[in-house]
Amino acid sequence: MFWAVGSQQSGLARKEHLIVMKSRCVFMKSPWMFELREVSIPDAIPDHHALIRVEACSVCGSDLVWAQHGVPGVSDWVPLGHEVAGVVEDVRGGDGRPKKGDRVVMESACFCGVCDQCRNNRADLCDKGPSPWGGPTMGFSDYMVVPTKCLVAYDGLSPDVACLTEPAGVAFDLVRVADIRLGDRLCLVGPGPVGLMALAMALHQGAMDVVCIGLPHDAKRLALAEELGAQTIVHAGSLDELPDLQRRFNHVLVTAPTKVIPQALSLLAKEGRLTFLGLAHGDRMITFDAEDFHFRKLQLRASFASPAMFFPVVLRLMTAGVIPAGKLISHRFALADIVQELSTYRDDKVNLVKAVASP
């Protein structure tokens, strides 16, 4: 696998100085089919793109959902992985950021900077920016070609921890949308990696009387929640069957399947707010008592961190230990072993928290 960089001229002159390279890449097709293939990387970097050598890529919960149920609208094999840390090997165009040799993390989508939403200071609502999706490889690979706008330089973290910047940004957006304040009582339903990182940030900014609810197989994740400072509850039934928790919390964060939202509303105090994120796993429709919702002045908010934002502040929080990303890594494996390891990771619910692959 090699990319030789010579002339910076365009067209044929540039191509004569480039050697087409090969990269291993994991491809996925539902249900639960994975292949490690050798893929050709284009022999010229597009303008405003960079070639990065992947150092680490973590498994997202959406990867597992797509592996089980398929990517919406896609029936063919697709390259996998979007929680990426790497090193810039070459770059074309841009404003010098990033530059060759920089260690970078990758945003899964970016804002454009010029549309009406961006110009109205709502870049978080932009859907016109570049993204790394659609290239010949994705994060579970040796190399990727990525829009420079989607890359943020970092230092002070190991690559296996830095690749968790993307899910940490998702957790940051969840806490931001919820607008948790000093002294608020908080309940987290679903102690997955994003939920645990959100829990850490909420505690840091003053949430109190914090409770985390999980399922019986969540013992390792609940232990991490306790380590962060939460009271934990193991529950396998309906959330509205927890009498001590009814109408107790200013905020409920749901990072579990959306079908639990109606039950979780019972945990909210008057004028409480439920904020959720995640995929529905097929259960897309929910119903709840609208009259109770009205008279208790409740709120329901959704967090969707696309475009992926807040990487600089999230990197600072990870470096300072406010977001204990390294503690969440339960599985590490080599790219060459990923086909087997993904199935193991899927089935090991007791020990599963976060998995990271490195070439």
Coordinates of C-alpha atoms in Angstrom, one line a residue:
M1 CA 0.0 0.0 0.0
F2 CA 1.7 3.2 -1.1
W3 CA 1.0 6.7 -2.2
A4 CA 3.9 8.5 -3.7
V5 CA 3.6 12.3 -3.8
G6 CA 5.5 14.2 -6.4
S7 CA 4.4 17.1 -8.6
Q8 CA 1.7 19.4 -7.4
Q9 CA 0.6 20.1 -11.0
S10 CA -2.8 19.0 -12.2
G11 CA -3.8 16.4 -14.7
L12 CA -1.4 14.0 -16.3
A13 CA 1.7 15.6 -14.9
R14 CA 0.4 14.9 -11.4
K15 CA -0.7 11.4 -12.2
E16 CA 2.7 10.5 -13.5
H17 CA 4.1 11.1 -10.0
L18 CA 1.4 9.1 -8.2
I19 CA 1.3 5.3 -7.7
V20 CA -2.2 3.9 -7.3
M21 CA -2.4 2.4 -3.8
K22 CA -4.4 -0.3 -2.3
S23 CA -6.2 -0.2 1.1
R24 CA -7.9 -2.9 3.1
C25 CA -11.5 -1.9 3.9
V26 CA -14.4 -3.6 5.7
F27 CA -17.6 -3.9 3.8
M28 CA -21.0 -4.7 5.4
K29 CA -24.3 -6.1 4.1
S30 CA -27.4 -6.9 6.1
P31 CA -27.9 -9.2 7.9
W32 CA -24.6 -9.5 9.7
M33 CA -22.3 -10.1 6.7
F34 CA -18.8 -8.6 6.7
E35 CA -15.9 -8.8 4.3
L36 CA -12.4 -7.4 4.5
R37 CA -11.5 -6.4 0.9
E38 CA -8.6 -4.8 -0.9
V39 CA -9.7 -1.5 -2.6
S40 CA -8.0 0.8 -5.0
I41 CA -7.7 4.4 -3.9
P42 CA -8.1 7.0 -6.7
D43 CA -4.8 8.1 -8.2
A44 CA -5.4 11.8 -7.6
I45 CA -6.8 13.5 -4.5
P46 CA -9.7 15.8 -5.3
D47 CA -9.4 19.4 -4.5
H48 CA -10.1 20.3 -0.9
H49 CA -9.6 16.7 0.2
A50 CA -6.9 14.9 2.2
L51 CA -5.5 11.4 2.2
I52 CA -5.4 10.1 5.8
R53 CA -3.8 7.0 7.1
V54 CA -6.3 5.5 9.6
E55 CA -4.9 4.9 13.1
A56 CA -8.1 3.9 14.9
C57 CA -11.8 3.5 14.2
S58 CA -14.5 2.7 16.8
V59 CA -17.7 0.8 16.3
C60 CA -20.8 2.9 16.5
G61 CA -24.2 1.6 17.7
S62 CA -25.6 2.6 14.3
D63 CA -23.0 0.2 12.6
L64 CA -24.6 -2.6 14.5
V65 CA -28.2 -1.5 13.7
W66 CA -27.3 -1.3 10.0
A67 CA -25.6 -4.6 10.1
Q68 CA -28.8 -6.2 11.5
H69 CA -31.5 -4.2 9.6
G70 CA -29.6 -2.7 6.6
V71 CA -28.8 0.9 5.6
P72 CA -32.1 2.7 4.6
G73 CA -32.4 2.7 0.8
V74 CA -29.3 0.6 0.3
S75 CA -29.3 -3.1 -0.6
D76 CA -25.7 -3.6 -1.7
W77 CA -22.4 -3.9 0.2
V78 CA -21.2 -0.7 1.8
P79 CA -17.9 0.3 3.4
L80 CA -18.1 0.7 7.2
G81 CA -16.8 3.0 9.9
H82 CA -17.1 6.7 10.7
E83 CA -15.6 7.2 14.1
V84 CA -12.1 7.9 12.9
A85 CA -8.7 9.1 14.0
G86 CA -5.8 9.2 11.5
V87 CA -2.7 11.0 10.2
V88 CA -2.7 13.3 7.1
E89 CA -0.5 11.7 4.4
D90 CA -1.3 14.2 1.7
V91 CA -3.6 17.1 1.1
R92 CA -4.8 19.1 -1.9
G93 CA -6.2 22.6 -1.7
G94 CA -7.8 24.1 1.4
D95 CA -6.3 26.8 3.6
G96 CA -3.5 24.9 5.1
R97 CA -5.7 23.2 7.7
P98 CA -5.1 20.4 8.1
K99 CA -1.5 20.0 6.9
K100 CA 0.6 16.9 6.1
G101 CA 1.6 15.1 9.2
D102 CA -1.3 16.4 11.4
R103 CA -3.1 13.9 13.6
V104 CA -6.8 14.4 12.9
V105 CA -10.3 13.2 13.8
M106 CA -13.1 13.1 11.3
E107 CA -16.5 14.7 11.4
S108 CA -19.1 12.4 10.0
A109 CA -20.7 15.4 8.3
C110 CA -19.9 19.1 8.1
F111 CA -21.8 22.4 7.5
C112 CA -21.2 24.4 4.3
G113 CA -20.7 27.8 5.8
V114 CA -22.5 29.7 3.1
C115 CA -26.2 28.7 3.0
D116 CA -28.9 30.7 4.7
Q117 CA -28.8 28.5 7.9
C118 CA -25.1 29.0 8.3
R119 CA -25.3 32.7 7.6
N120 CA -28.1 33.0 10.2
N121 CA -25.7 31.5 12.8
R122 CA -27.5 28.1 12.6
A123 CA -24.8 25.9 11.1
D124 CA -26.2 23.1 13.2
L125 CA -29.2 23.0 10.9
C126 CA -27.2 23.0 7.6
D127 CA -27.5 19.9 5.5
K128 CA -25.5 21.1 2.5
G129 CA -21.9 20.6 3.8
P130 CA -19.4 18.0 2.7
S131 CA -19.1 14.5 4.3
P132 CA -16.8 11.5 4.0
W133 CA -19.6 9.2 2.9
G134 CA -19.6 7.7 -0.6
G135 CA -15.8 7.2 -1.0
P136 CA -14.1 3.9 -1.9
T137 CA -13.3 3.3 1.8
M138 CA -14.5 4.3 5.2
G139 CA -13.0 4.2 8.7
F140 CA -12.4 0.5 9.0
S141 CA -9.6 0.7 6.5
D142 CA -5.9 1.6 6.1
Y143 CA -6.6 4.8 4.2
M144 CA -9.4 7.2 3.5
V145 CA -9.8 10.3 1.2
V146 CA -11.8 12.8 3.2
P147 CA -12.9 16.4 2.6
T148 CA -10.5 18.7 4.5
K149 CA -13.4 20.5 6.0
C150 CA -14.4 17.3 7.9
L151 CA -11.0 17.0 9.6
V152 CA -10.0 18.5 13.0
A153 CA -6.4 18.4 14.2
Y154 CA -5.7 17.1 17.7
D155 CA -2.9 16.3 20.1
G156 CA -2.6 15.0 23.6
L157 CA -4.7 11.9 23.1
S158 CA -3.9 8.4 21.9
P159 CA -5.6 7.5 18.5
D160 CA -7.8 4.8 20.1
V161 CA -9.2 7.4 22.5
A162 CA -9.3 10.3 19.9
C163 CA -11.5 8.3 17.6
L164 CA -14.3 8.6 20.2
T165 CA -14.5 12.3 19.5
E166 CA -17.4 11.7 17.1
P167 CA -19.6 9.9 19.6
A168 CA -18.5 12.4 22.3
G169 CA -19.8 15.1 20.0
V170 CA -23.1 13.3 19.8
A171 CA -23.2 13.2 23.6
F172 CA -22.3 16.9 23.8
D173 CA -25.2 17.8 21.5
L174 CA -27.6 15.7 23.6
V175 CA -26.6 17.6 26.8
R176 CA -26.7 20.9 24.9
V177 CA -30.2 20.3 23.5
A178 CA -31.5 19.2 26.9
D179 CA -30.1 22.4 28.5
I180 CA -29.3 20.8 31.8
R181 CA -28.6 23.4 34.5
L182 CA -26.9 23.5 37.9
G183 CA -29.0 21.5 40.5
D184 CA -31.2 19.8 37.9
R185 CA -32.3 16.2 38.8
L186 CA -31.4 13.9 36.0
C187 CA -32.2 10.3 34.9
L188 CA -30.4 8.5 32.1
V189 CA -32.3 5.6 30.4
G190 CA -29.8 3.5 28.4
P191 CA -26.1 3.5 29.6
G192 CA -24.5 3.1 26.2
P193 CA -21.3 4.9 25.3
V194 CA -23.0 8.1 24.2
G195 CA -25.3 8.1 27.3
L196 CA -22.3 7.6 29.7
M197 CA -20.4 10.5 28.1
A198 CA -23.5 12.7 28.3
L199 CA -23.8 11.6 32.0
A200 CA -20.3 12.7 32.7
M201 CA -20.8 16.1 31.1
A202 CA -24.1 16.6 32.9
L203 CA -22.6 15.8 36.3
H204 CA -19.7 18.1 35.6
Q205 CA -22.0 21.0 34.9
G206 CA -24.0 20.5 38.1
A207 CA -26.7 17.9 37.7
M208 CA -27.7 16.3 41.0
D209 CA -29.6 13.3 42.3
V210 CA -28.5 11.5 39.1
V211 CA -29.9 8.1 38.3
C212 CA -29.0 5.7 35.5
I213 CA -31.4 2.9 34.5
G214 CA -30.2 -0.2 32.5
L215 CA -31.0 -3.7 31.7
P216 CA -29.7 -6.9 33.4
H217 CA -26.9 -7.3 30.8
D218 CA -25.7 -3.7 31.3
A219 CA -23.7 -4.5 34.5
K220 CA -20.4 -3.3 33.1
R221 CA -21.9 -0.1 31.8
L222 CA -23.9 0.5 35.0
A223 CA -20.6 0.1 37.0
L224 CA -19.1 2.9 34.9
A225 CA -22.2 5.1 35.6
E226 CA -21.6 4.5 39.3
E227 CA -18.0 5.3 39.0
L228 CA -19.0 8.6 37.3
G229 CA -21.3 9.4 40.3
A230 CA -24.8 8.1 39.4
Q231 CA -27.1 5.9 41.4
T232 CA -27.8 2.9 39.2
I233 CA -31.0 0.8 38.8
V234 CA -31.3 -2.5 37.0
H235 CA -34.7 -2.9 35.5
A236 CA -36.2 -5.3 33.0
G237 CA -39.9 -4.3 33.1
S238 CA -41.7 -1.0 32.4
L239 CA -40.3 2.3 33.6
D240 CA -43.6 3.4 34.9
E241 CA -43.4 0.5 37.5
L242 CA -40.6 2.3 39.4
P243 CA -42.7 4.1 42.1
D244 CA -39.8 5.9 43.8
L245 CA -38.8 7.5 40.5
Q246 CA -42.1 8.7 39.3
R247 CA -42.4 12.5 38.6
R248 CA -39.0 13.0 40.2
F249 CA -36.6 14.4 37.5
N250 CA -36.2 17.7 35.7
H251 CA -34.5 15.9 32.9
V252 CA -34.7 12.4 31.4
L253 CA -32.1 11.5 28.7
V254 CA -33.1 8.5 26.6
T255 CA -30.3 6.8 24.6
A256 CA -32.3 3.5 24.3
P257 CA -34.8 2.3 21.7
T258 CA -37.5 4.9 21.1
K259 CA -40.3 2.6 22.3
V260 CA -39.3 3.4 25.9
I261 CA -40.1 7.1 25.5
P262 CA -43.8 6.9 26.7
Q263 CA -42.7 5.0 29.8
A264 CA -39.9 7.4 30.5
L265 CA -42.3 10.4 30.5
S266 CA -43.6 9.1 33.8
L267 CA -40.2 9.9 35.4
L268 CA -40.5 13.6 34.7
A269 CA -41.5 16.2 37.3
K270 CA -43.8 19.0 36.4
E271 CA -42.3 21.0 33.5
G272 CA -39.7 18.3 33.0
R273 CA -38.0 17.7 29.7
L274 CA -37.2 14.4 27.9
T275 CA -34.4 14.5 25.4
F276 CA -33.6 11.5 23.2
L277 CA -31.5 10.3 20.4
G278 CA -31.0 6.9 18.6
L279 CA -32.5 4.7 16.0
A280 CA -35.9 3.0 16.4
H281 CA -34.8 -0.6 15.6
G282 CA -38.1 -0.9 13.7
D283 CA -40.3 0.6 16.5
R284 CA -40.7 4.0 15.0
M285 CA -44.2 4.9 16.2
I286 CA -45.0 5.8 19.9
T287 CA -48.1 7.0 21.7
F288 CA -48.5 8.8 25.0
D289 CA -51.2 10.6 27.0
A290 CA -51.2 14.0 25.5
E291 CA -53.5 15.4 28.2
D292 CA -51.1 14.4 30.9
F293 CA -48.3 15.8 28.8
H294 CA -50.1 19.1 28.5
F295 CA -51.2 19.6 32.1
R296 CA -47.7 18.7 33.5
K297 CA -46.2 21.1 31.0
L298 CA -43.7 18.5 29.7
Q299 CA -41.3 18.9 26.8
L300 CA -40.0 16.3 24.3
R301 CA -36.8 17.2 22.4
A302 CA -34.7 15.3 19.8
S303 CA -30.9 15.5 19.5
F304 CA -29.4 14.7 16.1
A305 CA -25.7 15.7 15.9
S306 CA -25.5 16.1 12.1
P307 CA -23.6 18.1 11.0
A308 CA -21.1 16.8 13.5
M309 CA -20.0 19.9 15.5
F310 CA -18.3 20.8 18.7
F311 CA -15.1 18.8 18.1
P312 CA -12.7 21.4 19.5
V313 CA -14.5 21.7 22.8
V314 CA -15.1 17.9 23.0
L315 CA -11.3 17.3 22.4
R316 CA -10.6 19.7 25.3
L317 CA -13.1 17.9 27.6
M318 CA -11.6 14.5 26.6
T319 CA -8.0 15.7 27.2
A320 CA -9.0 17.1 30.6
G321 CA -10.7 13.9 31.6
V322 CA -14.2 15.4 31.9
I323 CA -15.3 13.0 29.2
P324 CA -13.6 9.7 30.4
A325 CA -13.5 8.2 26.8
G326 CA -10.7 5.8 27.5
K327 CA -12.6 4.1 30.3
L328 CA -15.3 3.2 27.8
I329 CA -13.1 1.0 25.5
S330 CA -13.9 -2.6 26.3
H331 CA -12.7 -4.3 23.1
R332 CA -9.6 -3.6 21.0
F333 CA -8.8 -5.6 17.9
A334 CA -6.8 -5.5 14.7
L335 CA -8.4 -4.6 11.4
A336 CA -7.3 -8.0 10.1
D337 CA -9.5 -9.7 12.7
I338 CA -12.5 -7.4 12.4
V339 CA -14.9 -9.8 10.6
Q340 CA -14.7 -12.3 13.5
E341 CA -14.5 -9.6 16.2
L342 CA -17.6 -7.7 15.1
S343 CA -19.7 -10.9 15.6
T344 CA -18.1 -11.5 19.0
Y345 CA -18.7 -7.8 20.0
R346 CA -22.4 -8.2 18.9
D347 CA -22.9 -11.3 21.1
D348 CA -20.9 -10.2 24.2
K349 CA -23.6 -8.0 25.7
V350 CA -22.3 -8.4 29.3
N351 CA -18.8 -7.0 28.6
L352 CA -19.7 -4.8 25.7
V353 CA -19.2 -1.0 26.0
K354 CA -17.1 0.4 23.1
A355 CA -14.8 -1.4 20.5
V356 CA -11.9 0.1 18.6
A357 CA -10.1 -1.4 15.6
S358 CA -6.6 -0.4 14.5
P359 CA -4.8 -1.3 11.3

